[in-house]
mmCIF file of C-alpha atoms in Angstrom:
data_model
loop_
_atom_site.group_PDB
_atom_site.id
_atom_site.type_symbol
_atom_site.label_atom_id
_atom_site.label_comp_id
_atom_site.label_asym_id
_atom_site.label_seq_id
_atom_site.Cartn_x
_atom_site.Cartn_y
_atom_site.Cartn_z
ATOM 1 C CA MET A 1305 0.118 -0.026 -0.014
ATOM 2 C CA PRO A 1306 1.370 3.403 -0.767
ATOM 3 C CA ARG A 1307 2.566 5.673 2.017
ATOM 4 C CA PRO A 1308 0.662 8.887 2.544
ATOM 5 C CA VAL A 1309 2.440 11.643 1.437
ATOM 6 C CA ASP A 1310 1.485 13.461 4.854
ATOM 7 C CA ALA A 1311 3.362 10.665 6.667
ATOM 8 C CA CYS A 1312 7.252 11.289 8.197
ATOM 9 C CA VAL A 1313 9.379 9.084 6.251
ATOM 10 C CA ARG A 1314 12.582 8.192 8.016
ATOM 11 C CA VAL A 1315 15.766 8.014 6.040
ATOM 12 C CA VAL A 1316 19.360 6.906 6.372
ATOM 13 C CA VAL A 1317 22.054 8.095 3.698
ATOM 14 C CA VAL A 1318 25.177 5.960 2.996
ATOM 15 C CA ASP A 1319 27.674 7.540 1.017
ATOM 16 C CA ASP A 1320 31.575 7.588 1.111
ATOM 17 C CA ASP A 1321 31.898 10.936 -0.812
ATOM 18 C CA ALA A 1322 31.215 13.570 2.034
ATOM 19 C CA VAL A 1323 30.022 16.062 -0.423
ATOM 20 C CA ASN A 1324 27.271 13.855 -1.665
ATOM 21 C CA ARG A 1325 26.376 12.631 1.484
ATOM 22 C CA HIS A 1326 25.873 15.921 3.517
ATOM 23 C CA GLY A 1327 24.364 17.038 0.299
ATOM 24 C CA MET A 1328 21.755 14.790 0.348
ATOM 25 C CA ALA A 1329 21.191 14.555 3.866
ATOM 26 C CA ALA A 1330 20.595 18.388 3.920
ATOM 27 C CA LEU A 1331 17.892 18.464 1.203
ATOM 28 C CA LEU A 1332 16.234 15.593 2.793
ATOM 29 C CA SER A 1333 16.235 17.319 6.016
ATOM 30 C CA ALA A 1334 14.644 20.593 4.288
ATOM 31 C CA SER A 1335 11.332 18.455 3.614
ATOM 32 C CA ASP A 1336 8.682 18.511 6.293
ATOM 33 C CA HIS A 1337 7.853 14.818 4.989
ATOM 34 C CA ILE A 1338 11.405 13.458 5.936
ATOM 35 C CA THR A 1339 13.377 12.891 9.081
ATOM 36 C CA LEU A 1340 17.171 11.984 8.455
ATOM 37 C CA VAL A 1341 17.986 9.421 10.666
ATOM 38 C CA ALA A 1342 21.923 9.301 10.008
ATOM 39 C CA ALA A 1343 24.152 10.038 7.156
ATOM 40 C CA LEU A 1344 27.070 7.310 7.462
ATOM 41 C CA ASP A 1345 29.888 6.385 5.140
ATOM 42 C CA HIS A 1346 30.035 2.657 4.038
ATOM 43 C CA ASP A 1347 32.444 1.711 6.731
ATOM 44 C CA GLU A 1348 30.152 3.371 9.420
ATOM 45 C CA ALA A 1349 27.091 1.654 8.069
ATOM 46 C CA LEU A 1350 28.699 -1.730 8.137
ATOM 47 C CA ALA A 1351 29.296 -1.188 11.688
ATOM 48 C CA ALA A 1352 25.575 0.112 12.618
ATOM 49 C CA ASP A 1353 22.979 -2.084 13.943
ATOM 50 C CA GLY A 1354 20.493 -0.470 15.633
ATOM 51 C CA VAL A 1355 19.927 2.572 13.549
ATOM 52 C CA TRP A 1356 18.285 0.539 10.857
ATOM 53 C CA SER A 1357 15.261 -0.245 13.193
ATOM 54 C CA GLU A 1358 14.557 3.383 13.234
ATOM 55 C CA ALA A 1359 14.546 3.965 9.419
ATOM 56 C CA ASP A 1360 11.772 3.191 6.612
ATOM 57 C CA VAL A 1361 14.141 3.769 3.727
ATOM 58 C CA ALA A 1362 17.957 3.845 3.056
ATOM 59 C CA ILE A 1363 19.490 5.423 0.290
ATOM 60 C CA VAL A 1364 22.818 3.688 -0.602
ATOM 61 C CA ASP A 1365 25.673 4.897 -2.873
ATOM 62 C CA ALA A 1366 26.930 1.436 -4.775
ATOM 63 C CA ALA A 1367 30.773 2.240 -5.710
ATOM 64 C CA ASP A 1368 33.907 4.026 -4.313
ATOM 65 C CA HIS A 1369 36.453 3.554 -7.052
ATOM 66 C CA ARG A 1370 39.312 4.525 -4.357
ATOM 67 C CA ARG A 1371 38.902 1.199 -2.505
ATOM 68 C CA PRO A 1372 41.743 -1.049 -3.219
ATOM 69 C CA ASN A 1373 39.534 -4.352 -3.153
ATOM 70 C CA ASP A 1374 35.944 -4.426 -3.569
ATOM 71 C CA GLN A 1375 34.734 -1.028 -5.282
ATOM 72 C CA PHE A 1376 31.536 -1.749 -4.687
ATOM 73 C CA PRO A 1377 31.152 -1.696 -0.803
ATOM 74 C CA GLY A 1378 27.457 -0.343 -1.040
ATOM 75 C CA VAL A 1379 26.517 -4.290 -1.905
ATOM 76 C CA ALA A 1380 27.820 -5.230 1.611
ATOM 77 C CA VAL A 1381 25.998 -2.495 3.049
ATOM 78 C CA VAL A 1382 22.761 -3.677 1.094
ATOM 79 C CA GLU A 1383 23.645 -7.133 2.439
ATOM 80 C CA HIS A 1384 23.809 -5.721 6.060
ATOM 81 C CA ILE A 1385 20.700 -3.818 6.001
ATOM 82 C CA ARG A 1386 18.617 -6.944 5.018
ATOM 83 C CA ARG A 1387 20.352 -9.077 7.698
ATOM 84 C CA HIS A 1388 19.168 -6.510 10.212
ATOM 85 C CA ALA A 1389 16.020 -4.903 8.820
ATOM 86 C CA GLY A 1390 14.757 -7.044 6.098
ATOM 87 C CA ARG A 1391 11.525 -5.001 5.396
ATOM 88 C CA LEU A 1392 13.271 -1.500 5.070
ATOM 89 C CA THR A 1393 13.152 -0.236 1.497
ATOM 90 C CA VAL A 1394 16.744 0.109 -0.091
ATOM 91 C CA ILE A 1395 17.341 2.702 -2.749
ATOM 92 C CA VAL A 1396 20.525 2.497 -4.588
ATOM 93 C CA VAL A 1397 22.175 5.412 -6.409
ATOM 94 C CA THR A 1398 25.318 5.143 -8.453
ATOM 95 C CA GLY A 1399 27.188 6.991 -11.033
ATOM 96 C CA HIS A 1400 27.813 3.016 -12.691
ATOM 97 C CA PHE A 1401 24.014 2.650 -13.633
ATOM 98 C CA PHE A 1402 25.049 0.667 -16.586
ATOM 99 C CA ASP A 1403 27.685 -1.470 -15.241
ATOM 100 C CA ASP A 1404 26.195 -5.040 -15.261
ATOM 101 C CA ALA A 1405 28.409 -6.358 -12.501
ATOM 102 C CA VAL A 1406 26.773 -3.991 -9.968
ATOM 103 C CA ARG A 1407 23.466 -4.296 -11.262
ATOM 104 C CA ARG A 1408 23.679 -8.182 -10.863
ATOM 105 C CA ARG A 1409 25.094 -7.900 -7.343
ATOM 106 C CA MET A 1410 22.662 -5.377 -6.114
ATOM 107 C CA ARG A 1411 19.624 -7.906 -7.551
ATOM 108 C CA GLU A 1412 21.660 -10.756 -5.576
ATOM 109 C CA ALA A 1413 21.702 -8.576 -2.582
ATOM 110 C CA ARG A 1414 17.637 -7.713 -2.797
ATOM 111 C CA ALA A 1415 18.034 -3.678 -3.336
ATOM 112 C CA ASP A 1416 14.721 -2.646 -3.970
ATOM 113 C CA PHE A 1417 15.289 0.317 -6.418
ATOM 114 C CA PHE A 1418 18.416 1.332 -8.582
ATOM 115 C CA TYR A 1419 18.665 5.192 -9.659
ATOM 116 C CA HIS A 1420 21.513 7.003 -11.897
ATOM 117 C CA ARG A 1421 23.141 9.708 -9.841
ATOM 118 C CA ALA A 1422 21.825 12.062 -12.257
ATOM 119 C CA ASP A 1423 18.270 11.075 -11.559
ATOM 120 C CA MET A 1424 18.755 12.530 -7.986
ATOM 121 C CA ALA A 1425 20.493 15.873 -9.417
ATOM 122 C CA ASP A 1426 17.495 18.004 -8.045
ATOM 123 C CA ALA A 1427 15.540 17.935 -4.736
ATOM 124 C CA GLN A 1428 12.040 16.881 -6.049
ATOM 125 C CA ALA A 1429 13.489 14.021 -7.764
ATOM 126 C CA LEU A 1430 14.697 13.096 -4.598
ATOM 127 C CA TYR A 1431 11.642 13.735 -2.746
ATOM 128 C CA ASP A 1432 9.800 11.960 -5.474
ATOM 129 C CA ALA A 1433 11.891 8.758 -4.876
ATOM 130 C CA VAL A 1434 11.402 8.795 -0.972
ATOM 131 C CA LEU A 1435 7.562 10.020 -0.641
ATOM 132 C CA ARG A 1436 5.764 8.664 -4.012
ATOM 133 C CA PRO A 1437 7.187 5.099 -4.597
ATOM 134 C CA GLU A 1438 4.357 4.127 -7.028
ATOM 135 C CA GLY A 1439 5.399 7.052 -9.516
ATOM 136 C CA ALA A 1440 8.990 7.640 -9.053
ATOM 137 C CA ARG A 1441 10.864 4.418 -8.111
ATOM 138 C CA ARG A 1442 12.578 2.068 -10.386
ATOM 139 C CA ARG A 1443 13.310 -1.283 -10.221
ATOM 140 C CA VAL A 1444 17.153 -2.932 -10.391
ATOM 141 C CA PRO A 1445 17.519 -3.415 -14.157
ATOM 142 C CA GLU A 1446 18.088 -6.485 -16.130
ATOM 143 C CA PRO A 1447 21.938 -6.960 -17.395
ATOM 144 C CA ARG A 1448 22.771 -4.303 -20.538
ATOM 145 C CA ASP A 1449 24.829 -7.155 -21.839
ATOM 146 C CA PRO A 1450 23.869 -10.872 -21.090
ATOM 147 C CA GLU A 1451 26.293 -12.242 -23.361
ATOM 148 C CA GLY A 1452 29.124 -10.186 -21.771
ATOM 149 C CA GLN A 1453 28.272 -11.615 -18.360
ATOM 150 C CA PHE A 1454 28.513 -15.028 -19.849
ATOM 151 C CA ARG A 1455 31.787 -14.355 -21.132
ATOM 152 C CA HIS A 1456 33.030 -14.365 -17.710
ATOM 153 C CA GLY A 1457 31.310 -17.410 -16.613
ATOM 154 C CA VAL A 1458 28.403 -15.619 -15.042
ATOM 155 C CA SER A 1459 25.012 -17.723 -15.266
ATOM 156 C CA GLU A 1460 21.423 -17.613 -13.819
ATOM 157 C CA HIS A 1461 23.191 -20.210 -11.139
ATOM 158 C CA THR A 1462 26.381 -18.154 -10.157
ATOM 159 C CA ARG A 1463 26.327 -16.757 -6.814
ATOM 160 C CA VAL A 1464 28.472 -13.642 -7.460
ATOM 161 C CA ASN A 1465 28.261 -11.889 -4.041
ATOM 162 C CA ARG A 1466 29.290 -15.133 -2.502
ATOM 163 C CA ALA A 1467 32.122 -15.315 -4.704
ATOM 164 C CA VAL A 1468 33.535 -11.871 -3.921
ATOM 165 C CA GLY A 1469 32.957 -12.511 0.022
ATOM 166 C CA TYR A 1470 35.359 -15.491 -0.646
ATOM 167 C CA ALA A 1471 37.722 -13.806 -2.668
ATOM 168 C CA LEU A 1472 38.176 -11.042 -0.109
ATOM 169 C CA GLU A 1473 38.182 -13.237 2.972
ATOM 170 C CA ASN A 1474 40.987 -15.434 1.009
ATOM 171 C CA SER A 1475 42.868 -12.689 -0.148
ATOM 172 C CA LEU A 1476 42.251 -13.979 -3.530
ATOM 173 C CA GLU A 1477 43.255 -11.116 -5.796
ATOM 174 C CA GLU A 1478 46.521 -10.743 -3.973
ATOM 175 C CA ARG A 1479 47.301 -14.668 -4.486
ATOM 176 C CA LEU A 1480 46.486 -14.838 -7.865
ATOM 177 C CA ALA A 1481 48.727 -12.062 -8.852
ATOM 178 C CA GLU A 1482 51.561 -14.444 -7.589
ATOM 179 C CA HIS A 1483 51.574 -16.042 -11.109
ATOM 180 C CA ALA A 1484 52.399 -19.532 -9.405
ATOM 181 C CA GLU A 1485 52.403 -22.798 -11.079
ATOM 182 C CA PRO A 1486 48.384 -23.102 -12.316
ATOM 183 C CA ARG A 1487 48.841 -26.937 -12.054
ATOM 184 C CA SER A 1488 49.820 -27.393 -8.393
ATOM 185 C CA ARG A 1489 47.772 -29.172 -6.146
ATOM 186 C CA ARG A 1490 47.161 -26.033 -4.219
ATOM 187 C CA TRP A 1491 45.721 -24.183 -7.011
ATOM 188 C CA LEU A 1492 43.571 -27.184 -8.025
ATOM 189 C CA ARG A 1493 41.967 -27.372 -4.633
ATOM 190 C CA LEU A 1494 41.560 -23.724 -4.813
ATOM 191 C CA ARG A 1495 39.898 -23.692 -7.873
ATOM 192 C CA GLY A 1496 37.669 -26.066 -6.955
ATOM 193 C CA ASP A 1497 36.988 -24.423 -3.293
ATOM 194 C CA PHE A 1498 36.349 -21.115 -4.926
ATOM 195 C CA ASN A 1499 33.856 -22.790 -7.645
ATOM 196 C CA ARG A 1500 31.584 -24.693 -5.067
ATOM 197 C CA VAL A 1501 30.887 -21.030 -3.779
ATOM 198 C CA ALA A 1502 30.982 -19.236 -7.053
ATOM 199 C CA ARG A 1503 29.275 -21.865 -9.249
ATOM 200 C CA LEU A 1504 30.929 -20.205 -12.519
ATOM 201 C CA THR A 1505 30.721 -21.805 -15.976
ATOM 202 C CA PRO A 1506 34.221 -22.454 -17.331
ATOM 203 C CA VAL A 1507 35.143 -20.538 -20.318
ATOM 204 C CA THR A 1508 37.878 -19.822 -22.314
ATOM 205 C CA SER A 1509 39.812 -16.375 -22.651
ATOM 206 C CA ASP A 1510 37.528 -15.163 -25.468
ATOM 207 C CA GLY A 1511 34.650 -16.263 -23.533
ATOM 208 C CA ARG A 1512 33.228 -19.759 -25.330
ATOM 209 C CA ARG A 1513 32.876 -22.930 -23.401
ATOM 210 C CA PRO A 1514 36.210 -25.163 -23.499
ATOM 211 C CA ASP A 1515 36.765 -27.707 -26.025
ATOM 212 C CA ARG A 1516 37.310 -30.106 -23.480
ATOM 213 C CA PRO A 1517 35.351 -31.195 -20.509
ATOM 214 C CA GLN A 1518 36.453 -28.711 -17.611
ATOM 215 C CA GLU A 1519 34.252 -28.528 -13.996
ATOM 216 C CA GLU A 1520 36.482 -25.677 -12.674
ATOM 217 C CA PRO A 1521 37.351 -22.199 -14.220
ATOM 218 C CA SER A 1522 40.724 -21.730 -14.670
ATOM 219 C CA LEU A 1523 42.892 -19.033 -12.658
ATOM 220 C CA PRO A 1524 42.781 -16.655 -15.262
ATOM 221 C CA GLN A 1525 39.166 -16.908 -15.985
ATOM 222 C CA ILE A 1526 38.947 -16.356 -12.163
ATOM 223 C CA THR A 1527 41.203 -13.476 -12.386
ATOM 224 C CA ARG A 1528 38.879 -12.024 -15.243
ATOM 225 C CA PHE A 1529 35.644 -12.611 -13.020
ATOM 226 C CA ILE A 1530 36.870 -11.060 -9.983
ATOM 227 C CA ALA A 1531 37.912 -7.922 -11.951
ATOM 228 C CA TRP A 1532 34.414 -7.768 -13.423
ATOM 229 C CA ALA A 1533 32.654 -7.971 -10.316
ATOM 230 C CA MET A 1534 34.903 -6.157 -7.785
ATOM 231 C CA LYS A 1535 36.327 -3.070 -9.970
ATOM 232 C CA VAL A 1536 34.464 -0.140 -11.254
ATOM 233 C CA LYS A 1537 34.630 0.327 -15.064
ATOM 234 C CA HIS A 1538 35.260 3.593 -16.857
ATOM 235 C CA PRO A 1539 33.977 5.706 -14.183
ATOM 236 C CA THR A 1540 34.265 9.002 -16.123
ATOM 237 C CA SER A 1541 32.166 7.503 -19.093
ATOM 238 C CA ASP A 1542 29.721 5.964 -16.781
ATOM 239 C CA ASN A 1543 29.057 9.065 -14.989
ATOM 240 C CA ASP A 1544 28.640 10.915 -18.314
ATOM 241 C CA GLU A 1545 25.500 8.515 -19.464
ATOM 242 C CA THR A 1546 22.244 9.103 -18.533
ATOM 243 C CA PRO A 1547 19.373 6.217 -18.509
ATOM 244 C CA ALA A 1548 17.086 6.736 -21.485
#
């Protein structure tokens, strides 16, 4: 049921960029129909538990290209919110609206709505997104390039966020950079352990199925997948695009 416009909606803002975070918080605070509960960066949001029970809506920025590992920290925030406040409405805002990796990851994290940052460029658009859900909100979109996902071995069965979690917990990106002997037992074991979590489809470097039967992705494929799933792609050009 749509929320009455005269009801006061409680909102948490999460963004690593201080200018964006405080600017959005100031706009929200200026509305008589919105109560700002908190304005947090991603790390503060991950450490917060009780704040989510005080909110109706969380506005979460998806990406931070300054991070050395997973540059989509908003995904972990959305997953954290879902663990602590399953009914809270999550609106994702990002300059990387067209990146299929962040679309897939936010769908897996169960974000509710997904906006290009340009869609929140003025106060009224922001208020509409929070206060008038029946007319303003956009669901997390499908991928723009399904074939591009498959070239990384990503299918409907793949668990991208769990794979990223495994990679972070096991310092996989750093270990793969060692260029160690790919046929050694430890790497064969790692490939199997990783893919029990990730469920990637083995593909060649050009995105085709291997000619020979192969149960686990190769180390180069895992490296490509991690870059696809965890890294911001062309942030400047993505920010210049706006959705149709």
